[in-house]
Amino acid sequence: MFRKIFTLSILLSLSLAALANEDELVEAKLPHKVENVTIKTLKGEVASLPYFGEKNLFMFYIDPDTGLTGNKNYKYSDILEEKGVTHGPNMYGFGVLNLKDTPLPKSIVRSMARRRTAKNNGFVMDDSNHTIRDSWQLGDCNGKFCFMIVTKEGELVFFQKEEMDEQAQKDFLEWVEQYR
């Protein structure tokens, strides 16, 4: 009897510790230094982030579920691309799919992303293991469509995961010009 109670208490302790760790996703304050990471391309090739240390990076970090929910940031990303905000002489823009947090079939999401990038000549990578989220201390990104700016010096200077209202979108358009 004692052995069963002891075993159950250990299992309960381990379960609670695992739950606590899930809640311990710390979001670092901005700006902060980040390192280049290795994730995958949509073709499954292992690769580092493009132009890291060479150009300022405008990154979309996307939970694919947000395209189904009418997320304002998802719609705003189309405007940013149309206006050419994500690219410039000093900036390179691309997307990273947060495939770890979506219940959608990953092969279908990758296929849809490949079709979209073929149309808009974009580039998208696959973060199936929360590599960027954890390495860069982004906190919980589940169900989020995030915008990030990483300077060529390797500093994360902008990170927005909450939906941006109209005024925040206008302010951001002016602010981001310094990095283009």
Short mmCIF file of N, CA and C in Angstrom, two decimals:
data_model
loop_
_atom_site.label_atom_id
_atom_site.label_comp_id
_atom_site.label_asym_id
_atom_site.label_seq_id
_atom_site.Cartn_x
_atom_site.Cartn_y
_atom_site.Cartn_z
N MET A 1 0.82 -1.19 0.00
CA MET A 1 0.00 0.00 0.00
C MET A 1 0.87 1.26 0.00
N PHE A 2 1.86 1.27 0.90
CA PHE A 2 2.76 2.42 0.97
C PHE A 2 3.47 2.63 -0.37
N ARG A 3 3.88 1.52 -0.99
CA ARG A 3 4.60 1.59 -2.27
C ARG A 3 3.71 2.23 -3.34
N LYS A 4 2.41 1.88 -3.39
CA LYS A 4 1.48 2.45 -4.37
C LYS A 4 1.29 3.94 -4.13
N ILE A 5 1.12 4.32 -2.87
CA ILE A 5 0.94 5.74 -2.54
C ILE A 5 2.20 6.52 -2.90
N PHE A 6 3.35 5.95 -2.57
CA PHE A 6 4.63 6.60 -2.89
C PHE A 6 4.78 6.78 -4.40
N THR A 7 4.48 5.72 -5.16
CA THR A 7 4.57 5.78 -6.62
C THR A 7 3.60 6.81 -7.18
N LEU A 8 2.37 6.82 -6.69
CA LEU A 8 1.38 7.80 -7.15
C LEU A 8 1.81 9.23 -6.83
N SER A 9 2.39 9.44 -5.66
CA SER A 9 2.82 10.79 -5.30
C SER A 9 3.98 11.25 -6.19
N ILE A 10 4.86 10.33 -6.54
CA ILE A 10 5.96 10.68 -7.46
C ILE A 10 5.40 11.02 -8.84
N LEU A 11 4.48 10.20 -9.32
CA LEU A 11 3.87 10.47 -10.63
C LEU A 11 3.13 11.80 -10.63
N LEU A 12 2.41 12.08 -9.56
CA LEU A 12 1.70 13.34 -9.44
C LEU A 12 2.68 14.52 -9.43
N SER A 13 3.76 14.38 -8.70
CA SER A 13 4.78 15.44 -8.64
C SER A 13 5.38 15.69 -10.02
N LEU A 14 5.69 14.61 -10.73
CA LEU A 14 6.26 14.77 -12.07
C LEU A 14 5.26 15.42 -13.02
N SER A 15 4.00 15.05 -12.93
CA SER A 15 2.96 15.64 -13.77
C SER A 15 2.81 17.13 -13.50
N LEU A 16 2.79 17.48 -12.22
CA LEU A 16 2.68 18.90 -11.86
C LEU A 16 3.91 19.68 -12.32
N ALA A 17 5.07 19.09 -12.22
CA ALA A 17 6.28 19.75 -12.69
C ALA A 17 6.23 19.97 -14.20
N ALA A 18 5.73 18.99 -14.92
CA ALA A 18 5.61 19.14 -16.38
C ALA A 18 4.64 20.26 -16.72
N LEU A 19 3.51 20.33 -16.03
CA LEU A 19 2.55 21.41 -16.26
C LEU A 19 3.15 22.76 -15.91
N ALA A 20 3.89 22.83 -14.83
CA ALA A 20 4.52 24.09 -14.42
C ALA A 20 5.52 24.55 -15.47
N ASN A 21 6.29 23.61 -16.02
CA ASN A 21 7.26 23.98 -17.05
C ASN A 21 6.58 24.57 -18.28
N GLU A 22 5.40 24.07 -18.63
CA GLU A 22 4.67 24.59 -19.77
C GLU A 22 4.27 26.04 -19.52
N ASP A 23 3.94 26.37 -18.27
CA ASP A 23 3.56 27.74 -17.93
C ASP A 23 4.77 28.65 -17.75
N GLU A 24 5.95 28.09 -17.67
CA GLU A 24 7.15 28.87 -17.42
C GLU A 24 7.78 29.43 -18.68
N LEU A 25 7.03 29.52 -19.76
CA LEU A 25 7.55 30.10 -20.98
C LEU A 25 7.77 31.59 -20.73
N VAL A 26 9.01 31.95 -20.54
CA VAL A 26 9.36 33.32 -20.21
C VAL A 26 9.52 34.11 -21.49
N GLU A 27 8.91 35.28 -21.52
CA GLU A 27 9.09 36.17 -22.65
C GLU A 27 10.11 37.22 -22.26
N ALA A 28 11.24 37.22 -22.95
CA ALA A 28 12.32 38.14 -22.63
C ALA A 28 11.93 39.57 -23.01
N LYS A 29 12.49 40.51 -22.31
CA LYS A 29 12.27 41.94 -22.59
C LYS A 29 13.05 42.33 -23.84
N LEU A 30 12.54 43.34 -24.52
CA LEU A 30 13.19 43.84 -25.74
C LEU A 30 13.99 45.08 -25.44
N PRO A 31 15.01 45.36 -26.21
CA PRO A 31 15.65 44.44 -27.16
C PRO A 31 16.50 43.44 -26.40
N HIS A 32 16.75 42.31 -27.07
CA HIS A 32 17.69 41.34 -26.51
C HIS A 32 18.38 40.59 -27.65
N LYS A 33 19.57 40.14 -27.33
CA LYS A 33 20.41 39.44 -28.30
C LYS A 33 19.84 38.06 -28.59
N VAL A 34 19.86 37.68 -29.87
CA VAL A 34 19.44 36.34 -30.28
C VAL A 34 20.52 35.75 -31.18
N GLU A 35 20.52 34.45 -31.24
CA GLU A 35 21.49 33.74 -32.08
C GLU A 35 20.78 33.15 -33.28
N ASN A 36 21.52 32.95 -34.36
CA ASN A 36 20.96 32.26 -35.51
C ASN A 36 20.64 30.83 -35.10
N VAL A 37 19.56 30.31 -35.63
CA VAL A 37 19.15 28.95 -35.31
C VAL A 37 19.05 28.13 -36.59
N THR A 38 19.02 26.84 -36.42
CA THR A 38 18.86 25.92 -37.54
C THR A 38 17.49 25.29 -37.44
N ILE A 39 16.69 25.49 -38.48
CA ILE A 39 15.38 24.85 -38.57
C ILE A 39 15.31 24.21 -39.96
N LYS A 40 14.15 24.10 -40.55
CA LYS A 40 14.03 23.46 -41.86
C LYS A 40 13.34 24.37 -42.87
N THR A 41 13.66 24.14 -44.13
CA THR A 41 12.91 24.78 -45.20
C THR A 41 11.63 23.98 -45.40
N LEU A 42 10.75 24.48 -46.24
CA LEU A 42 9.51 23.74 -46.51
C LEU A 42 9.77 22.44 -47.24
N LYS A 43 10.94 22.31 -47.84
CA LYS A 43 11.30 21.06 -48.52
C LYS A 43 11.95 20.06 -47.58
N GLY A 44 12.06 20.44 -46.30
CA GLY A 44 12.62 19.53 -45.31
C GLY A 44 14.13 19.61 -45.16
N GLU A 45 14.75 20.57 -45.84
CA GLU A 45 16.21 20.72 -45.75
C GLU A 45 16.57 21.51 -44.49
N VAL A 46 17.56 21.05 -43.76
CA VAL A 46 18.02 21.76 -42.57
C VAL A 46 18.77 23.01 -43.02
N ALA A 47 18.43 24.15 -42.41
CA ALA A 47 19.05 25.42 -42.83
C ALA A 47 19.03 26.43 -41.69
N SER A 48 19.99 27.33 -41.72
CA SER A 48 20.00 28.47 -40.80
C SER A 48 19.10 29.55 -41.38
N LEU A 49 18.78 30.55 -40.57
CA LEU A 49 17.95 31.65 -41.03
C LEU A 49 18.69 32.44 -42.11
N PRO A 50 18.00 32.77 -43.20
CA PRO A 50 18.67 33.48 -44.29
C PRO A 50 19.06 34.91 -43.88
N TYR A 51 20.23 35.33 -44.33
CA TYR A 51 20.74 36.69 -44.14
C TYR A 51 20.94 37.10 -42.69
N PHE A 52 20.92 36.14 -41.77
CA PHE A 52 21.14 36.48 -40.36
C PHE A 52 22.54 37.08 -40.22
N GLY A 53 22.64 38.26 -39.63
CA GLY A 53 23.92 38.94 -39.47
C GLY A 53 24.32 39.76 -40.67
N GLU A 54 23.58 39.65 -41.77
CA GLU A 54 23.89 40.41 -42.99
C GLU A 54 22.89 41.52 -43.24
N LYS A 55 21.62 41.22 -42.95
CA LYS A 55 20.54 42.18 -43.14
C LYS A 55 19.64 42.17 -41.91
N ASN A 56 18.85 43.22 -41.77
CA ASN A 56 17.79 43.21 -40.76
C ASN A 56 16.73 42.23 -41.25
N LEU A 57 16.19 41.44 -40.35
CA LEU A 57 15.20 40.44 -40.73
C LEU A 57 13.81 40.86 -40.27
N PHE A 58 12.89 40.82 -41.19
CA PHE A 58 11.48 41.01 -40.88
C PHE A 58 10.87 39.62 -40.94
N MET A 59 10.48 39.09 -39.80
CA MET A 59 10.00 37.71 -39.74
C MET A 59 8.54 37.66 -39.31
N PHE A 60 7.80 36.83 -40.02
CA PHE A 60 6.45 36.47 -39.61
C PHE A 60 6.58 35.10 -38.94
N TYR A 61 6.17 34.99 -37.69
CA TYR A 61 6.20 33.71 -36.98
C TYR A 61 4.74 33.30 -36.80
N ILE A 62 4.31 32.28 -37.54
CA ILE A 62 2.90 32.03 -37.75
C ILE A 62 2.45 30.67 -37.25
N ASP A 63 1.45 30.68 -36.37
CA ASP A 63 0.71 29.46 -36.08
C ASP A 63 -0.33 29.39 -37.20
N PRO A 64 -0.29 28.36 -38.04
CA PRO A 64 -1.20 28.29 -39.19
C PRO A 64 -2.68 28.40 -38.84
N ASP A 65 -3.06 28.12 -37.60
CA ASP A 65 -4.46 28.23 -37.19
C ASP A 65 -4.99 29.65 -37.33
N THR A 66 -4.10 30.65 -37.26
CA THR A 66 -4.55 32.04 -37.30
C THR A 66 -5.19 32.41 -38.64
N GLY A 67 -4.84 31.71 -39.69
CA GLY A 67 -5.46 31.97 -40.98
C GLY A 67 -6.92 31.58 -41.01
N LEU A 68 -7.30 30.72 -40.09
CA LEU A 68 -8.69 30.25 -40.03
C LEU A 68 -9.55 31.08 -39.08
N THR A 69 -8.91 31.90 -38.25
CA THR A 69 -9.66 32.61 -37.20
C THR A 69 -9.95 34.07 -37.52
N GLY A 70 -9.48 34.56 -38.65
CA GLY A 70 -9.69 35.97 -38.99
C GLY A 70 -8.77 36.90 -38.22
N ASN A 71 -7.62 36.40 -37.78
CA ASN A 71 -6.65 37.19 -37.02
C ASN A 71 -6.25 38.45 -37.81
N LYS A 72 -6.28 39.62 -37.15
CA LYS A 72 -5.96 40.88 -37.81
C LYS A 72 -4.52 40.91 -38.31
N ASN A 73 -3.60 40.32 -37.55
CA ASN A 73 -2.20 40.33 -37.98
C ASN A 73 -2.01 39.54 -39.27
N TYR A 74 -2.78 38.47 -39.44
CA TYR A 74 -2.71 37.67 -40.65
C TYR A 74 -3.10 38.53 -41.85
N LYS A 75 -4.18 39.28 -41.71
CA LYS A 75 -4.63 40.16 -42.79
C LYS A 75 -3.65 41.31 -43.00
N TYR A 76 -3.11 41.85 -41.92
CA TYR A 76 -2.15 42.95 -42.00
C TYR A 76 -0.87 42.53 -42.72
N SER A 77 -0.48 41.26 -42.60
CA SER A 77 0.73 40.79 -43.29
C SER A 77 0.60 40.94 -44.80
N ASP A 78 -0.61 40.74 -45.34
CA ASP A 78 -0.82 40.93 -46.77
C ASP A 78 -0.57 42.38 -47.17
N ILE A 79 -1.02 43.31 -46.35
CA ILE A 79 -0.80 44.74 -46.62
C ILE A 79 0.69 45.06 -46.59
N LEU A 80 1.39 44.53 -45.60
CA LEU A 80 2.83 44.77 -45.49
C LEU A 80 3.57 44.27 -46.73
N GLU A 81 3.19 43.08 -47.19
CA GLU A 81 3.82 42.51 -48.38
C GLU A 81 3.49 43.34 -49.62
N GLU A 82 2.22 43.74 -49.77
CA GLU A 82 1.80 44.54 -50.93
C GLU A 82 2.55 45.86 -50.99
N LYS A 83 2.77 46.48 -49.82
CA LYS A 83 3.46 47.77 -49.77
C LYS A 83 4.98 47.62 -49.85
N GLY A 84 5.47 46.39 -49.87
CA GLY A 84 6.91 46.16 -49.96
C GLY A 84 7.67 46.47 -48.69
N VAL A 85 6.97 46.52 -47.56
CA VAL A 85 7.58 46.88 -46.28
C VAL A 85 8.57 45.82 -45.81
N THR A 86 8.34 44.58 -46.17
CA THR A 86 9.14 43.47 -45.62
C THR A 86 10.49 43.31 -46.31
N HIS A 87 10.72 44.06 -47.36
CA HIS A 87 12.01 43.98 -48.06
C HIS A 87 12.55 45.39 -48.29
N GLY A 88 13.84 45.47 -48.38
CA GLY A 88 14.51 46.73 -48.65
C GLY A 88 15.99 46.46 -48.80
N PRO A 89 16.76 47.51 -49.08
CA PRO A 89 18.20 47.30 -49.25
C PRO A 89 18.87 46.70 -48.01
N ASN A 90 18.31 46.98 -46.84
CA ASN A 90 18.90 46.49 -45.59
C ASN A 90 18.02 45.47 -44.88
N MET A 91 16.93 45.03 -45.54
CA MET A 91 15.99 44.14 -44.86
C MET A 91 15.59 42.98 -45.76
N TYR A 92 15.43 41.83 -45.10
CA TYR A 92 14.92 40.64 -45.79
C TYR A 92 13.75 40.10 -44.97
N GLY A 93 12.63 39.89 -45.64
CA GLY A 93 11.45 39.40 -44.96
C GLY A 93 11.12 37.97 -45.36
N PHE A 94 10.68 37.19 -44.38
CA PHE A 94 10.28 35.81 -44.66
C PHE A 94 9.39 35.30 -43.53
N GLY A 95 8.79 34.15 -43.75
CA GLY A 95 7.90 33.57 -42.77
C GLY A 95 8.48 32.31 -42.14
N VAL A 96 8.03 32.05 -40.93
CA VAL A 96 8.38 30.81 -40.23
C VAL A 96 7.08 30.23 -39.69
N LEU A 97 6.77 29.02 -40.10
CA LEU A 97 5.57 28.35 -39.62
C LEU A 97 5.84 27.67 -38.29
N ASN A 98 5.04 28.01 -37.30
CA ASN A 98 5.09 27.38 -35.98
C ASN A 98 4.22 26.12 -36.08
N LEU A 99 4.79 25.05 -36.61
CA LEU A 99 4.01 23.83 -36.84
C LEU A 99 3.83 22.99 -35.59
N LYS A 100 4.55 23.30 -34.54
CA LYS A 100 4.42 22.53 -33.30
C LYS A 100 3.05 22.74 -32.65
N ASP A 101 2.49 23.94 -32.79
CA ASP A 101 1.25 24.28 -32.08
C ASP A 101 -0.02 24.06 -32.87
N THR A 102 0.07 23.57 -34.10
CA THR A 102 -1.15 23.42 -34.89
C THR A 102 -1.60 21.96 -34.97
N PRO A 103 -2.90 21.73 -34.87
CA PRO A 103 -3.40 20.37 -35.07
C PRO A 103 -3.60 20.06 -36.55
N LEU A 104 -3.45 21.07 -37.40
CA LEU A 104 -3.62 20.85 -38.83
C LEU A 104 -2.54 19.90 -39.35
N PRO A 105 -2.84 19.10 -40.35
CA PRO A 105 -1.82 18.20 -40.91
C PRO A 105 -0.64 19.00 -41.48
N LYS A 106 0.53 18.71 -40.98
CA LYS A 106 1.72 19.48 -41.34
C LYS A 106 2.04 19.41 -42.83
N SER A 107 1.82 18.27 -43.45
CA SER A 107 2.11 18.14 -44.88
C SER A 107 1.19 19.05 -45.70
N ILE A 108 -0.05 19.19 -45.28
CA ILE A 108 -0.99 20.07 -45.99
C ILE A 108 -0.60 21.53 -45.79
N VAL A 109 -0.23 21.90 -44.57
CA VAL A 109 0.18 23.28 -44.29
C VAL A 109 1.42 23.62 -45.12
N ARG A 110 2.40 22.73 -45.15
CA ARG A 110 3.61 22.98 -45.95
C ARG A 110 3.27 23.13 -47.43
N SER A 111 2.39 22.28 -47.93
CA SER A 111 1.98 22.33 -49.33
C SER A 111 1.30 23.66 -49.65
N MET A 112 0.40 24.10 -48.77
CA MET A 112 -0.27 25.38 -48.98
C MET A 112 0.72 26.54 -48.96
N ALA A 113 1.68 26.48 -48.04
CA ALA A 113 2.70 27.53 -47.95
C ALA A 113 3.58 27.55 -49.20
N ARG A 114 3.92 26.37 -49.72
CA ARG A 114 4.73 26.32 -50.96
C ARG A 114 3.97 26.96 -52.12
N ARG A 115 2.66 26.69 -52.20
CA ARG A 115 1.85 27.30 -53.27
C ARG A 115 1.80 28.82 -53.14
N ARG A 116 1.62 29.29 -51.92
CA ARG A 116 1.55 30.74 -51.71
C ARG A 116 2.88 31.40 -52.03
N THR A 117 3.97 30.81 -51.59
CA THR A 117 5.28 31.43 -51.86
C THR A 117 5.63 31.39 -53.33
N ALA A 118 5.12 30.41 -54.06
CA ALA A 118 5.33 30.36 -55.51
C ALA A 118 4.65 31.55 -56.18
N LYS A 119 3.51 31.98 -55.63
CA LYS A 119 2.77 33.12 -56.19
C LYS A 119 3.41 34.45 -55.83
N ASN A 120 3.88 34.59 -54.59
CA ASN A 120 4.40 35.90 -54.16
C ASN A 120 5.92 35.94 -54.05
N ASN A 121 6.57 34.89 -54.53
CA ASN A 121 8.04 34.81 -54.52
C ASN A 121 8.60 34.97 -53.10
N GLY A 122 7.88 34.44 -52.13
CA GLY A 122 8.30 34.54 -50.74
C GLY A 122 9.11 33.32 -50.32
N PHE A 123 9.56 33.37 -49.08
CA PHE A 123 10.34 32.28 -48.51
C PHE A 123 9.76 31.97 -47.13
N VAL A 124 9.53 30.70 -46.86
CA VAL A 124 8.96 30.28 -45.58
C VAL A 124 9.75 29.09 -45.07
N MET A 125 9.96 29.08 -43.74
CA MET A 125 10.66 27.98 -43.09
C MET A 125 9.72 27.28 -42.13
N ASP A 126 10.17 26.17 -41.57
CA ASP A 126 9.37 25.28 -40.74
C ASP A 126 10.03 25.12 -39.37
N ASP A 127 9.35 25.64 -38.34
CA ASP A 127 9.82 25.47 -36.97
C ASP A 127 8.89 24.49 -36.27
N SER A 128 9.16 23.21 -36.49
CA SER A 128 8.30 22.15 -35.94
C SER A 128 8.60 21.81 -34.49
N ASN A 129 9.64 22.40 -33.91
CA ASN A 129 10.06 22.03 -32.56
C ASN A 129 10.18 23.21 -31.60
N HIS A 130 9.58 24.35 -31.93
CA HIS A 130 9.67 25.55 -31.09
C HIS A 130 11.11 26.04 -30.94
N THR A 131 11.94 25.77 -31.90
CA THR A 131 13.34 26.16 -31.81
C THR A 131 13.48 27.67 -31.63
N ILE A 132 12.82 28.44 -32.48
CA ILE A 132 12.92 29.90 -32.39
C ILE A 132 12.24 30.39 -31.11
N ARG A 133 11.03 29.91 -30.87
CA ARG A 133 10.29 30.34 -29.67
C ARG A 133 11.13 30.16 -28.41
N ASP A 134 11.73 28.99 -28.26
CA ASP A 134 12.48 28.70 -27.05
C ASP A 134 13.84 29.38 -27.02
N SER A 135 14.56 29.35 -28.13
CA SER A 135 15.89 29.96 -28.17
C SER A 135 15.83 31.47 -27.97
N TRP A 136 14.80 32.09 -28.48
CA TRP A 136 14.69 33.55 -28.42
C TRP A 136 13.76 34.03 -27.30
N GLN A 137 13.26 33.12 -26.50
CA GLN A 137 12.40 33.43 -25.36
C GLN A 137 11.20 34.29 -25.78
N LEU A 138 10.40 33.74 -26.68
CA LEU A 138 9.23 34.47 -27.19
C LEU A 138 7.97 34.25 -26.36
N GLY A 139 8.01 33.31 -25.45
CA GLY A 139 6.81 33.01 -24.68
C GLY A 139 5.85 32.16 -25.49
N ASP A 140 4.61 32.14 -25.07
CA ASP A 140 3.59 31.32 -25.72
C ASP A 140 3.16 31.96 -27.04
N CYS A 141 3.34 31.25 -28.13
CA CYS A 141 2.96 31.74 -29.45
C CYS A 141 1.83 30.92 -30.06
N ASN A 142 1.23 30.06 -29.27
CA ASN A 142 0.15 29.22 -29.76
C ASN A 142 -1.04 30.08 -30.16
N GLY A 143 -1.54 29.89 -31.37
CA GLY A 143 -2.67 30.66 -31.85
C GLY A 143 -2.33 32.09 -32.20
N LYS A 144 -1.06 32.38 -32.42
CA LYS A 144 -0.61 33.76 -32.68
C LYS A 144 -0.01 33.90 -34.07
N PHE A 145 -0.16 35.09 -34.61
CA PHE A 145 0.52 35.49 -35.84
C PHE A 145 1.44 36.63 -35.43
N CYS A 146 2.73 36.35 -35.33
CA CYS A 146 3.69 37.28 -34.74
C CYS A 146 4.52 37.99 -35.81
N PHE A 147 4.90 39.22 -35.49
CA PHE A 147 5.85 39.98 -36.30
C PHE A 147 7.11 40.17 -35.48
N MET A 148 8.27 40.03 -36.14
CA MET A 148 9.54 40.24 -35.45
C MET A 148 10.49 41.01 -36.34
N ILE A 149 11.30 41.83 -35.71
CA ILE A 149 12.41 42.49 -36.40
C ILE A 149 13.67 42.11 -35.63
N VAL A 150 14.62 41.50 -36.35
CA VAL A 150 15.92 41.16 -35.80
C VAL A 150 16.95 41.98 -36.58
N THR A 151 17.74 42.76 -35.89
CA THR A 151 18.75 43.59 -36.57
C THR A 151 19.89 42.73 -37.09
N LYS A 152 20.66 43.29 -38.00
CA LYS A 152 21.81 42.53 -38.51
C LYS A 152 22.86 42.30 -37.43
N GLU A 153 22.75 43.04 -36.33
CA GLU A 153 23.64 42.82 -35.18
C GLU A 153 23.13 41.69 -34.29
N GLY A 154 22.00 41.11 -34.64
CA GLY A 154 21.47 39.98 -33.89
C GLY A 154 20.64 40.36 -32.68
N GLU A 155 19.99 41.52 -32.72
CA GLU A 155 19.12 41.93 -31.62
C GLU A 155 17.67 41.85 -32.05
N LEU A 156 16.86 41.21 -31.23
CA LEU A 156 15.42 41.21 -31.45
C LEU A 156 14.92 42.53 -30.89
N VAL A 157 14.51 43.45 -31.78
CA VAL A 157 14.11 44.79 -31.36
C VAL A 157 12.60 44.99 -31.40
N PHE A 158 11.90 44.10 -32.09
CA PHE A 158 10.44 44.21 -32.17
C PHE A 158 9.86 42.82 -32.17
N PHE A 159 8.84 42.63 -31.34
CA PHE A 159 8.12 41.37 -31.31
C PHE A 159 6.68 41.67 -30.93
N GLN A 160 5.77 41.38 -31.83
CA GLN A 160 4.35 41.65 -31.62
C GLN A 160 3.57 40.37 -31.87
N LYS A 161 2.93 39.87 -30.83
CA LYS A 161 2.13 38.67 -31.04
C LYS A 161 0.65 38.92 -30.79
N GLU A 162 0.32 40.03 -30.17
CA GLU A 162 -1.09 40.38 -30.00
C GLU A 162 -1.55 41.09 -31.27
N GLU A 163 -2.84 40.99 -31.56
CA GLU A 163 -3.36 41.63 -32.76
C GLU A 163 -3.17 43.14 -32.68
N MET A 164 -2.72 43.71 -33.79
CA MET A 164 -2.47 45.15 -33.85
C MET A 164 -3.73 45.86 -34.33
N ASP A 165 -4.12 46.91 -33.60
CA ASP A 165 -5.26 47.70 -34.06
C ASP A 165 -4.80 48.64 -35.17
N GLU A 166 -5.71 49.40 -35.72
CA GLU A 166 -5.40 50.26 -36.86
C GLU A 166 -4.31 51.28 -36.55
N GLN A 167 -4.37 51.90 -35.38
CA GLN A 167 -3.36 52.89 -35.01
C GLN A 167 -1.98 52.24 -34.85
N ALA A 168 -1.93 51.09 -34.22
CA ALA A 168 -0.65 50.38 -34.04
C ALA A 168 -0.07 50.00 -35.40
N GLN A 169 -0.93 49.62 -36.33
CA GLN A 169 -0.46 49.28 -37.68
C GLN A 169 0.16 50.50 -38.37
N LYS A 170 -0.49 51.66 -38.26
CA LYS A 170 0.04 52.90 -38.86
C LYS A 170 1.37 53.27 -38.22
N ASP A 171 1.43 53.21 -36.88
CA ASP A 171 2.66 53.54 -36.16
C ASP A 171 3.79 52.60 -36.57
N PHE A 172 3.48 51.32 -36.72
CA PHE A 172 4.49 50.35 -37.09
C PHE A 172 5.05 50.64 -38.48
N LEU A 173 4.20 51.02 -39.43
CA LEU A 173 4.66 51.35 -40.79
C LEU A 173 5.71 52.45 -40.77
N GLU A 174 5.52 53.45 -39.93
CA GLU A 174 6.50 54.53 -39.81
C GLU A 174 7.77 54.04 -39.11
N TRP A 175 7.61 53.31 -38.03
CA TRP A 175 8.74 52.86 -37.21
C TRP A 175 9.67 51.92 -37.97
N VAL A 176 9.12 51.01 -38.75
CA VAL A 176 9.93 49.97 -39.39
C VAL A 176 10.84 50.54 -40.49
N GLU A 177 10.52 51.72 -41.00
CA GLU A 177 11.32 52.31 -42.09
C GLU A 177 12.80 52.45 -41.71
N GLN A 178 13.10 52.67 -40.46
CA GLN A 178 14.50 52.83 -40.04
C GLN A 178 15.34 51.57 -40.29
N TYR A 179 14.68 50.42 -40.45
CA TYR A 179 15.41 49.16 -40.65
C TYR A 179 15.44 48.69 -42.09
N ARG A 180 14.68 49.33 -42.95
CA ARG A 180 14.58 48.90 -44.34
C ARG A 180 15.83 49.28 -45.10
#
